[in-house]
Amino acid sequence: MKIARFAILGISLAAGVLVARMVMSNNPEPPSAPVVVTETVEKDDVLTVAKDIALGEQLSAADLSWTSWPKELAPATAVLRSQRPDAITEIAGRIAKAPVYQGEPVREERLISSDRGFMSTILPKGKRAIAVSVEALTAAGGFILPGDKVDVILTRQSSARSGNTFTSETILQNVRVLAIDTTTAGERDEKALPPGQTATLELEPAEAEVVAQASQLGTIALVLRSAQDSADDADPGLVGGGVNFVKFGVASQARTQR
């Protein structure tokens, strides 16, 4: 009798083992999750501008902020917080000699800190600034703003047998307006400035001579150029021909060749 019981028990155990193997073969263990290796990127805080800064605008502490930046991707001339923690205080008060846009790293070579006059600090090397009188009818109705590009037209009166006549000619092209009256591009509001002011133009030395001579001959008019036609690599300032003037009764010509 005992032998029969042991036989039944053995058969049951064998059947259990067989069933367990079948279940395990139908439900394999899930694969283990892949091991993700994360690479640590070294970062540092880079000094950036918090808003767009126009040419000639003075930076304040509120215009500057620290931005986390991958250290390997930071520009070589960027200001790093790890090297200069007091940079905001040091740079606040400087003047932008070129436009700087929001989020752009601050580059000190694009800023000016000078005890000289403001206009001389923003005037590029080799350029000259000359002021000309403008009125509402000769300055695009007051819509010319500092930083715009203009053409300069001379209108003068000439005597003839049939009566006085007027002639106009473009003497300069693609000239930058540095200021209207005493307002520069960094100080202007986004609106037209009152007409009847003085426009300060950025010119080459020879161009400044032409404007000075032309202002004695007649009326100077500024013609606003389209933003798409005002790139720095567009047509240069001087145009062909010349400006005739008379000195001590002797007629001569100021050349305005390209």
XYZ file of C-alpha atoms in Angstrom:
258
model
C 0.000 0.000 0.000
C 2.823 2.368 0.953
C 4.555 1.585 -2.305
C 1.476 2.699 -4.254
C 1.322 5.994 -2.352
C 4.973 6.724 -3.072
C 4.416 5.968 -6.735
C 1.461 8.401 -6.922
C 3.450 11.075 -5.082
C 6.378 10.684 -7.484
C 4.097 10.934 -10.505
C 2.513 14.125 -9.092
C 5.894 15.730 -8.493
C 7.049 14.898 -11.994
C 3.856 16.352 -13.466
C 4.312 19.553 -11.414
C 7.863 19.992 -12.616
C 6.753 19.448 -16.214
C 3.928 22.030 -15.909
C 6.289 24.573 -14.340
C 8.751 24.213 -17.211
C 5.974 24.657 -19.764
C 4.769 27.875 -18.058
C 8.279 29.285 -17.906
C 8.881 28.561 -21.588
C 5.666 30.398 -22.576
C 6.412 33.442 -20.353
C 10.101 34.284 -20.670
C 11.587 36.790 -18.272
C 11.514 40.373 -19.563
C 14.883 41.679 -20.722
C 16.669 43.914 -18.288
C 16.507 47.673 -18.951
C 19.483 49.051 -20.883
C 22.009 50.962 -18.865
C 22.071 54.607 -19.983
C 25.405 56.344 -19.598
C 24.961 60.118 -19.320
C 27.833 62.393 -20.216
C 28.275 65.397 -17.968
C 28.490 68.703 -19.908
C 30.501 71.340 -18.117
C 28.635 74.646 -18.032
C 29.335 78.189 -16.959
C 27.339 81.421 -16.772
C 27.906 83.733 -19.754
C 27.084 87.437 -19.625
C 24.330 88.242 -22.163
C 22.086 91.200 -22.972
C 18.496 91.035 -21.776
C 17.100 93.174 -24.618
C 18.085 94.564 -28.014
C 20.741 97.285 -27.712
C 20.954 99.867 -30.501
C 24.030 101.633 -31.812
C 25.091 104.322 -29.348
C 22.878 103.063 -26.514
C 24.330 103.009 -23.023
C 24.039 99.705 -21.173
C 22.591 99.606 -17.663
C 22.826 96.803 -15.111
C 19.212 95.857 -15.940
C 20.218 95.263 -19.580
C 22.685 92.512 -18.575
C 22.076 89.014 -17.214
C 23.894 85.713 -16.637
C 22.871 82.769 -18.845
C 23.905 79.142 -18.342
C 26.001 78.082 -21.332
C 28.009 74.967 -22.315
C 31.552 76.005 -21.575
C 32.937 74.439 -24.758
C 30.442 76.357 -26.929
C 30.943 79.765 -25.325
C 32.619 82.340 -27.634
C 36.291 82.888 -26.982
C 35.650 86.545 -26.080
C 32.618 85.847 -23.886
C 32.550 87.118 -20.314
C 32.354 84.134 -17.906
C 30.989 84.403 -14.400
C 33.633 82.035 -13.047
C 36.334 84.451 -14.208
C 34.617 87.800 -13.641
C 31.782 87.562 -11.102
C 31.449 91.383 -10.924
C 31.265 91.879 -14.708
C 27.751 93.390 -14.662
C 28.923 96.230 -12.445
C 32.095 96.677 -14.497
C 30.365 96.792 -17.910
C 27.252 98.789 -16.978
C 27.568 102.323 -18.354
C 29.476 101.408 -21.500
C 28.219 102.401 -24.946
C 27.425 100.018 -27.815
C 29.356 100.852 -30.981
C 27.367 98.207 -32.899
C 23.883 96.730 -32.427
C 23.630 93.875 -29.894
C 20.598 91.604 -29.847
C 18.692 89.984 -26.980
C 20.339 86.801 -25.692
C 23.628 87.524 -27.452
C 26.811 87.127 -25.371
C 28.415 90.427 -24.445
C 31.669 91.102 -26.311
C 33.692 93.943 -24.896
C 35.246 94.753 -28.268
C 31.773 95.935 -29.351
C 31.480 98.328 -26.416
C 33.122 101.681 -25.766
C 34.197 103.249 -22.519
C 35.651 106.668 -23.217
C 35.986 110.071 -21.591
C 35.706 111.785 -24.988
C 32.567 113.197 -26.521
C 29.771 110.726 -27.124
C 29.621 111.195 -30.881
C 33.359 110.649 -31.319
C 33.129 107.328 -29.465
C 30.506 105.844 -31.791
C 32.013 107.275 -34.994
C 33.899 104.500 -36.856
C 37.596 104.965 -37.499
C 38.270 106.944 -40.681
C 34.770 108.463 -40.758
C 33.695 112.062 -40.194
C 30.494 113.518 -38.760
C 28.983 116.651 -40.298
C 25.737 118.396 -39.401
C 23.331 119.740 -42.007
C 20.118 121.709 -41.491
C 16.947 119.841 -42.430
C 13.320 120.905 -42.553
C 10.027 119.070 -42.734
C 9.925 119.168 -46.530
C 13.554 118.089 -46.888
C 13.648 115.251 -44.331
C 10.892 112.869 -45.487
C 8.307 114.746 -43.447
C 10.122 114.033 -40.189
C 10.162 110.250 -40.626
C 13.944 109.965 -40.913
C 15.329 108.526 -37.682
C 18.866 108.142 -36.342
C 20.373 104.970 -37.787
C 18.489 105.237 -41.100
C 20.262 105.399 -44.461
C 19.558 108.321 -46.805
C 20.539 109.881 -50.107
C 21.576 113.540 -50.104
C 20.108 115.808 -52.778
C 21.250 119.348 -53.547
C 18.685 121.767 -54.988
C 20.028 125.088 -56.223
C 18.842 128.089 -58.179
C 20.365 129.019 -61.491
C 19.816 132.229 -63.463
C 18.616 132.052 -67.054
C 17.164 134.477 -69.591
C 13.751 132.955 -69.169
C 13.895 133.499 -65.394
C 15.192 131.692 -62.355
C 15.203 127.911 -62.567
C 15.979 125.195 -60.023
C 17.978 122.038 -60.527
C 18.369 119.055 -58.229
C 20.990 116.334 -58.190
C 21.887 113.456 -55.907
C 25.367 114.087 -54.531
C 25.600 111.273 -51.941
C 24.004 107.844 -51.624
C 23.485 105.348 -48.798
C 24.654 107.678 -46.036
C 23.997 106.813 -42.397
C 22.222 109.323 -40.167
C 24.016 109.371 -36.814
C 21.681 111.779 -35.070
C 18.764 114.125 -35.513
C 19.435 117.250 -33.466
C 21.052 115.751 -30.324
C 19.179 112.431 -30.429
C 21.156 109.365 -31.516
C 20.028 105.888 -32.547
C 20.466 104.608 -29.010
C 18.277 107.357 -27.548
C 15.465 107.678 -30.083
C 11.935 106.469 -29.520
C 10.261 104.319 -32.139
C 8.476 107.299 -33.684
C 9.164 110.178 -36.035
C 11.247 113.015 -34.657
C 10.140 116.648 -34.958
C 11.221 118.177 -38.279
C 13.215 121.390 -38.585
C 16.239 119.967 -36.815
C 19.893 119.290 -37.614
C 20.902 115.933 -39.099
C 24.375 114.577 -38.365
C 25.689 112.350 -41.165
C 28.451 109.733 -41.133
C 30.735 110.458 -44.091
C 34.145 109.880 -45.583
C 36.410 112.964 -45.429
C 35.898 113.718 -49.144
C 32.122 113.340 -48.753
C 32.138 115.798 -45.853
C 33.812 118.376 -48.104
C 31.129 117.903 -50.739
C 28.313 118.408 -48.220
C 29.989 121.496 -46.747
C 30.315 123.049 -50.211
C 26.826 122.009 -51.293
C 25.219 123.581 -48.217
C 26.521 126.959 -49.438
C 24.996 126.516 -52.885
C 21.405 125.627 -52.110
C 19.063 123.461 -50.069
C 20.066 120.049 -48.789
C 17.364 117.370 -48.821
C 17.586 113.928 -47.238
C 15.809 111.085 -49.039
C 14.973 108.032 -46.929
C 16.144 104.704 -48.383
C 14.318 101.402 -48.040
C 15.655 99.078 -45.330
C 16.206 96.454 -48.056
C 18.260 98.961 -50.045
C 20.347 100.183 -47.132
C 22.843 97.388 -46.512
C 26.378 98.398 -45.632
C 27.597 96.743 -48.831
C 25.148 98.666 -51.041
C 26.187 101.476 -53.397
C 28.861 103.735 -51.871
C 28.252 107.328 -50.904
C 29.740 109.469 -53.664
C 28.051 109.556 -57.045
C 29.397 110.576 -60.416
C 29.660 114.156 -61.555
C 30.470 117.035 -59.248
C 29.236 120.092 -57.398
C 30.064 123.428 -59.018
C 30.755 126.375 -56.758
C 32.156 129.874 -57.137
C 34.864 131.358 -54.936
C 36.083 134.921 -55.438
C 34.409 134.951 -58.842
C 36.207 131.838 -60.051
C 34.083 128.788 -60.861
C 35.386 125.382 -59.857
C 34.036 121.926 -59.175
C 34.097 119.578 -56.202
C 34.426 116.064 -57.557
C 32.023 113.403 -56.363
C 33.358 110.360 -58.140
C 32.686 106.840 -56.847
